[in-house]
Short mmCIF file of C-alpha atoms and ligand atoms in Angstrom, two decimals:
data_model
loop_
_atom_site.label_atom_id
_atom_site.label_comp_id
_atom_site.label_asym_id
_atom_site.label_seq_id
_atom_site.Cartn_x
_atom_site.Cartn_y
_atom_site.Cartn_z
CA UNK A 20 48.86 -14.13 1.51
CA UNK A 21 47.19 -15.59 4.56
CA UNK A 22 43.46 -15.72 5.13
CA UNK A 23 43.68 -18.36 7.86
CA UNK A 24 40.30 -18.75 9.58
CA UNK A 25 38.89 -15.65 7.88
CA UNK A 26 35.28 -16.02 6.76
CA UNK A 27 35.08 -14.94 3.14
CA UNK A 28 31.72 -14.54 1.35
CA UNK A 29 31.95 -14.63 -2.45
CA UNK A 30 28.81 -13.94 -4.48
CA UNK A 31 28.63 -15.53 -7.91
CA UNK A 32 31.05 -18.23 -6.74
CA UNK A 33 29.29 -20.99 -8.69
CA UNK A 34 31.10 -20.00 -11.91
CA UNK A 35 33.75 -17.88 -13.55
CA UNK A 36 35.86 -15.36 -11.63
CA UNK A 37 33.97 -15.90 -8.36
CA UNK A 38 34.60 -19.65 -8.47
CA UNK A 39 38.33 -19.12 -9.02
CA UNK A 40 38.49 -16.54 -6.23
CA UNK A 41 36.64 -18.87 -3.84
CA UNK A 42 39.14 -21.65 -4.56
CA UNK A 43 42.13 -19.33 -4.04
CA UNK A 44 40.79 -17.95 -0.73
CA UNK A 45 40.25 -21.51 0.50
CA UNK A 46 43.80 -22.47 -0.59
CA UNK A 47 45.06 -19.64 1.64
CA UNK A 48 43.19 -20.94 4.71
CA UNK A 49 39.84 -19.10 4.55
CA UNK A 50 36.46 -20.62 5.28
CA UNK A 51 34.60 -19.67 2.11
CA UNK A 52 30.89 -19.03 1.85
CA UNK A 53 30.07 -19.80 -1.77
CA UNK A 54 26.92 -18.13 -3.05
CA UNK A 55 24.87 -18.26 -6.24
CA UNK A 56 21.50 -19.55 -7.37
CA UNK A 57 22.43 -22.95 -8.76
CA UNK A 58 22.87 -25.59 -6.01
CA UNK A 59 24.51 -28.05 -8.44
CA UNK A 60 27.19 -25.56 -9.47
CA UNK A 61 27.50 -24.44 -5.83
CA UNK A 62 28.17 -28.02 -4.78
CA UNK A 63 30.77 -28.22 -7.56
CA UNK A 64 32.71 -25.26 -6.16
CA UNK A 65 32.47 -26.62 -2.59
CA UNK A 66 33.62 -30.10 -3.72
CA UNK A 67 36.59 -28.64 -5.59
CA UNK A 68 37.59 -26.69 -2.48
CA UNK A 69 37.18 -29.67 -0.16
CA UNK A 70 39.05 -31.97 -2.54
CA UNK A 71 41.99 -29.58 -2.27
CA UNK A 72 41.82 -29.69 1.54
CA UNK A 73 39.89 -26.43 2.01
CA UNK A 74 36.69 -25.51 3.83
CA UNK A 75 33.55 -24.06 2.25
CA UNK A 76 29.75 -23.93 2.48
CA UNK A 77 27.18 -23.13 -0.20
CA UNK A 78 24.35 -20.71 0.53
CA UNK A 79 21.80 -20.26 -2.25
CA UNK A 80 20.58 -16.74 -2.94
CA UNK A 81 18.84 -15.05 -5.84
CA UNK A 82 20.21 -11.54 -5.85
CA UNK A 83 17.29 -10.25 -7.94
CA UNK A 84 15.26 -10.51 -4.73
CA UNK A 85 16.23 -8.14 -1.92
CA UNK A 86 14.71 -10.48 0.69
CA UNK A 87 17.06 -13.22 -0.55
CA UNK A 88 19.99 -10.76 -0.32
CA UNK A 89 19.16 -10.00 3.32
CA UNK A 90 18.68 -13.69 4.09
CA UNK A 91 22.13 -14.40 2.64
CA UNK A 92 23.57 -11.70 4.90
CA UNK A 93 21.89 -13.32 7.94
CA UNK A 94 22.82 -16.90 7.04
CA UNK A 95 26.43 -16.03 6.30
CA UNK A 96 26.95 -14.93 9.91
CA UNK A 97 30.27 -13.26 10.65
CA UNK A 98 31.94 -12.13 7.40
CA UNK A 99 35.52 -10.83 7.45
CA UNK A 100 35.81 -10.40 3.68
CA UNK A 101 32.93 -9.73 1.28
CA UNK A 102 33.50 -10.13 -2.45
CA UNK A 103 30.60 -8.53 -4.35
CA UNK A 104 31.21 -10.41 -7.59
CA UNK A 105 27.89 -11.72 -8.98
CA UNK A 106 26.49 -9.77 -11.90
CA UNK A 107 24.46 -10.24 -15.01
CA UNK A 108 26.35 -10.11 -18.30
CA UNK A 109 23.76 -8.73 -20.67
CA UNK A 110 24.33 -6.53 -23.70
CA UNK A 111 21.63 -4.33 -25.22
CA UNK A 112 22.12 -1.07 -27.06
CA UNK A 113 20.18 1.96 -25.86
CA UNK A 114 17.63 1.55 -28.66
CA UNK A 115 17.12 -2.16 -27.89
CA UNK A 116 17.10 -2.05 -24.09
CA UNK A 117 13.83 -3.22 -22.51
CA UNK A 118 12.57 -1.94 -19.19
CA UNK A 119 12.46 -5.32 -17.44
CA UNK A 120 16.08 -6.33 -17.99
CA UNK A 121 17.18 -2.76 -17.22
CA UNK A 122 15.60 -3.21 -13.78
CA UNK A 123 17.01 -6.70 -13.24
CA UNK A 124 20.56 -5.53 -14.04
CA UNK A 125 20.30 -2.74 -11.50
CA UNK A 126 18.73 -5.13 -8.95
CA UNK A 127 21.53 -7.74 -9.23
CA UNK A 128 24.53 -5.56 -10.04
CA UNK A 129 23.80 -2.50 -7.84
CA UNK A 130 21.01 -3.02 -5.28
CA UNK A 131 22.15 -6.49 -4.16
CA UNK A 132 25.80 -5.58 -3.41
CA UNK A 133 24.60 -2.47 -1.60
CA UNK A 134 22.23 -4.29 0.75
CA UNK A 135 24.59 -7.25 1.21
CA UNK A 136 27.28 -4.81 2.34
CA UNK A 137 24.73 -3.14 4.60
CA UNK A 138 24.00 -6.55 6.14
CA UNK A 139 27.63 -7.50 6.89
CA UNK A 140 29.01 -4.05 7.79
CA UNK A 141 27.58 -3.90 11.35
CA UNK A 142 29.57 -7.02 12.26
CA UNK A 143 32.73 -5.60 10.67
CA UNK A 144 32.23 -2.33 12.55
CA UNK A 145 31.74 -4.20 15.84
CA UNK A 146 34.98 -6.18 15.27
CA UNK A 147 36.87 -3.08 14.07
CA UNK A 148 38.02 -4.76 10.85
CA UNK A 149 36.77 -5.94 7.50
CA UNK A 150 37.37 -5.93 3.77
CA UNK A 151 34.95 -5.42 0.88
CA UNK A 152 35.98 -5.91 -2.74
CA UNK A 153 33.49 -4.81 -5.40
CA UNK A 154 33.93 -6.28 -8.86
CA UNK A 155 33.24 -3.78 -11.59
CA UNK A 156 34.49 -3.81 -15.18
CA UNK A 157 36.59 -1.84 -17.62
CA UNK A 158 33.13 -0.92 -18.98
CA UNK A 159 32.74 1.50 -16.04
CA UNK A 160 35.47 3.76 -17.41
CA UNK A 161 34.77 3.90 -21.14
CA UNK A 162 31.82 4.44 -23.45
CA UNK A 163 30.16 1.11 -24.23
CA UNK A 164 27.65 1.48 -27.08
CA UNK A 165 26.71 -2.22 -26.98
CA UNK A 166 26.01 -2.36 -23.23
CA UNK A 167 25.40 1.08 -21.71
CA UNK A 168 23.35 -0.30 -18.80
CA UNK A 169 26.07 -2.75 -17.76
CA UNK A 170 28.57 0.13 -17.92
CA UNK A 171 26.31 2.27 -15.71
CA UNK A 172 25.85 -0.48 -13.09
CA UNK A 173 29.61 -0.90 -12.89
CA UNK A 174 30.15 2.85 -12.52
CA UNK A 175 27.63 2.75 -9.66
CA UNK A 176 29.46 0.01 -7.78
CA UNK A 177 32.75 1.89 -8.14
CA UNK A 178 30.99 4.84 -6.54
CA UNK A 179 29.91 2.61 -3.61
CA UNK A 180 33.57 1.70 -3.14
CA UNK A 181 34.52 5.34 -2.69
CA UNK A 182 31.58 6.14 -0.39
CA UNK A 183 32.07 3.06 1.82
CA UNK A 184 35.81 3.65 1.98
CA UNK A 185 35.13 7.19 3.20
CA UNK A 186 32.38 6.09 5.60
CA UNK A 187 34.03 3.09 7.27
CA UNK A 188 37.79 3.61 7.07
CA UNK A 189 37.95 4.74 10.69
CA UNK A 190 36.25 1.45 11.63
CA UNK A 191 39.23 -0.48 10.21
CA UNK A 192 37.33 -1.44 7.05
CA UNK A 193 38.99 -1.29 3.61
CA UNK A 194 36.86 -1.14 0.47
CA UNK A 195 38.25 -1.41 -3.06
CA UNK A 196 37.21 -2.27 -6.59
CA UNK A 197 38.74 -4.74 -9.02
CA UNK A 198 37.80 -3.84 -12.60
CA UNK A 199 38.38 -6.78 -14.96
CA UNK A 200 38.86 -6.57 -18.69
CA UNK A 201 37.66 -9.28 -21.08
CA UNK A 202 37.87 -12.61 -19.26
CA UNK A 203 37.23 -16.13 -20.55
CA UNK A 204 34.59 -17.12 -17.99
CA UNK A 205 31.62 -19.44 -18.34
CA UNK A 206 29.28 -16.47 -18.62
CA UNK A 207 31.35 -14.52 -21.14
CA UNK A 208 31.92 -17.53 -23.38
CA UNK A 209 28.22 -18.50 -23.22
CA UNK A 210 27.16 -14.99 -24.20
CA UNK A 211 29.87 -14.01 -26.68
CA UNK A 212 31.21 -17.32 -28.03
CA UNK A 213 34.43 -16.65 -29.94
CA UNK A 214 33.87 -12.95 -29.33
CA UNK A 215 35.04 -13.46 -25.72
CA UNK A 216 38.55 -14.20 -26.98
CA UNK A 217 38.39 -11.58 -29.75
CA UNK A 218 37.61 -8.79 -27.27
CA UNK A 219 40.96 -9.37 -25.62
CA UNK A 220 42.79 -8.65 -28.86
CA UNK A 221 41.97 -4.96 -28.40
CA UNK A 222 43.99 -4.81 -25.17
CA UNK A 223 47.72 -3.94 -25.12
CA UNK A 224 48.41 -7.49 -23.89
CA UNK A 225 46.55 -8.76 -26.95
CA UNK A 226 44.47 -11.44 -25.24
CA UNK A 227 41.59 -12.02 -22.84
CA UNK A 228 42.28 -12.92 -19.21
CA UNK A 229 41.96 -16.31 -17.61
CA UNK A 230 39.51 -16.16 -14.65
CA UNK A 231 42.38 -17.06 -12.29
CA UNK A 232 44.27 -13.91 -13.32
CA UNK A 233 41.39 -11.74 -12.06
CA UNK A 234 40.99 -13.90 -8.95
CA UNK A 235 44.66 -13.38 -8.03
CA UNK A 236 44.13 -9.60 -8.14
CA UNK A 237 41.03 -9.92 -5.94
CA UNK A 238 43.07 -11.88 -3.40
CA UNK A 239 45.81 -9.28 -3.34
CA UNK A 240 43.37 -6.41 -2.82
CA UNK A 241 41.65 -8.34 0.02
CA UNK A 242 44.94 -9.37 1.66
CA UNK A 243 46.92 -7.80 4.50
CA UNK A 244 49.59 -7.02 1.87
CA UNK A 245 47.18 -4.31 0.62
CA UNK A 246 46.68 -2.87 4.12
CA UNK A 247 46.93 0.80 3.03
CA UNK A 248 44.77 0.37 -0.09
CA UNK A 249 41.23 1.75 0.24
CA UNK A 250 38.79 3.53 -2.04
CA UNK A 251 40.81 2.42 -5.07
CA UNK A 252 39.91 0.79 -8.35
CA UNK A 253 42.47 -1.68 -9.64
CA UNK A 254 42.17 -2.14 -13.40
CA UNK A 255 43.00 -5.74 -14.34
CA UNK A 256 42.28 -5.30 -18.01
CA UNK A 257 45.48 -6.02 -19.91
CA UNK A 258 46.03 -2.27 -20.19
CA UNK A 259 42.77 -1.56 -22.03
CA UNK A 260 41.78 1.54 -20.04
CA UNK A 261 45.32 2.94 -20.23
CA UNK A 262 44.93 3.65 -23.96
N1 NAP U 306 33.89 -12.10 -17.92
C1 NAP U 306 34.22 -10.90 -18.28
O1 NAP U 306 34.68 -10.67 -19.42
C2 NAP U 306 34.07 -9.73 -17.32
C3 NAP U 306 34.58 -8.48 -17.69
C4 NAP U 306 34.45 -7.42 -16.83
C5 NAP U 306 33.83 -7.60 -15.61
N2 NAP U 306 33.35 -8.82 -15.25
C6 NAP U 306 32.70 -8.93 -13.95
O2 NAP U 306 33.25 -10.00 -13.20
C7 NAP U 306 32.23 -10.58 -12.37
C8 NAP U 306 32.15 -12.07 -12.62
O3 NAP U 306 31.86 -12.28 -13.99
P1 NAP U 306 31.97 -13.72 -14.66
O4 NAP U 306 32.29 -13.50 -16.07
O5 NAP U 306 32.80 -14.61 -13.82
O6 NAP U 306 30.44 -14.19 -14.55
P2 NAP U 306 29.74 -15.59 -14.91
O7 NAP U 306 30.72 -16.61 -15.36
O8 NAP U 306 28.58 -15.26 -15.78
O9 NAP U 306 29.18 -15.99 -13.49
C9 NAP U 306 28.23 -15.16 -12.90
C10 NAP U 306 28.01 -15.58 -11.48
O10 NAP U 306 27.00 -14.72 -10.91
C11 NAP U 306 25.96 -15.53 -10.38
N3 NAP U 306 24.67 -14.88 -10.57
C12 NAP U 306 24.13 -14.39 -11.72
N4 NAP U 306 22.88 -13.94 -11.51
C13 NAP U 306 22.64 -14.13 -10.18
C14 NAP U 306 21.52 -13.90 -9.34
N5 NAP U 306 20.38 -13.38 -9.80
N6 NAP U 306 21.60 -14.23 -8.03
C15 NAP U 306 22.74 -14.79 -7.54
N7 NAP U 306 23.83 -15.05 -8.27
C16 NAP U 306 23.77 -14.73 -9.58
C17 NAP U 306 26.04 -16.84 -11.14
O11 NAP U 306 25.58 -17.89 -10.31
P3 NAP U 306 24.23 -18.74 -10.55
O12 NAP U 306 24.06 -18.91 -12.02
O13 NAP U 306 24.49 -19.99 -9.76
O14 NAP U 306 23.18 -17.90 -9.93
C18 NAP U 306 27.52 -17.00 -11.37
O15 NAP U 306 28.14 -17.62 -10.25
C19 NAP U 306 30.95 -9.83 -12.69
O16 NAP U 306 30.76 -8.78 -11.75
C20 NAP U 306 31.22 -9.25 -14.06
O17 NAP U 306 30.45 -8.11 -14.36
C21 NAP U 306 33.46 -9.89 -16.07
#
């Protein structure tokens, strides 16, 4: 898989799945724009990429703020591949959900990827090529009593994939979703502790994913090897949604 000299923007690349994807894109020759809020963690991803001989730049953005989303789109310049990965992992039942965090989840997980795509799409259209990969979750496809708002945000982003695929296919732009299952990332382990590993036991493969296993699927979907794939959702969930 060759991303030589492609400019790849990965949101949420300061940790977890996004960090692993950023490193893999750089390994395959891409110039990676690493985004997130935390400059220290951003520098960590960039240093890891540069230590391995790759090229990367950190751009800070707080995706709760739509002005920051648009600024990221401007500062990133030409983007060949956009990975809409950043999201808030937050679990509240319907009876416990407060209004404020409901809004923040929709701001970060739905509004931000929408307006970031809107910022980079004109350049892709002008060049007649581009790739967008939206990261959703197995939660988009099943009932999730512990986190119905997360599930709804992920269903929304899968819907964007279908709409953008239909809207921009004739411009040479492919748009797909990768839907991870339980994955042992910084965020999941911080929130769920041992539960992050236990969740994986409910999958047919009987374990949670390593972040690199999701990142490899993101790379495939973004790659020229997936040149006829558009509007699709690739479940990378150990078989969870097949049962
Ligand atoms: N882990 C799982 O089990 C799992 C399962 C299904 C789907 N997913 C999906 O996979 C994706 C990655 O998840 P993960 O587990 O790797 O997450 P993670 O380890 O919690 O990392 C989240 C990333 O998002 C960034 N982020 C969070 N809030 C942000 C904000 N307001 N503005 C900008 N960046 C922000 C964080 O960066 P800063 O802190 O630097 O801002 C961080 O880089 C998400 O879309 C998630 O929903 C994960």
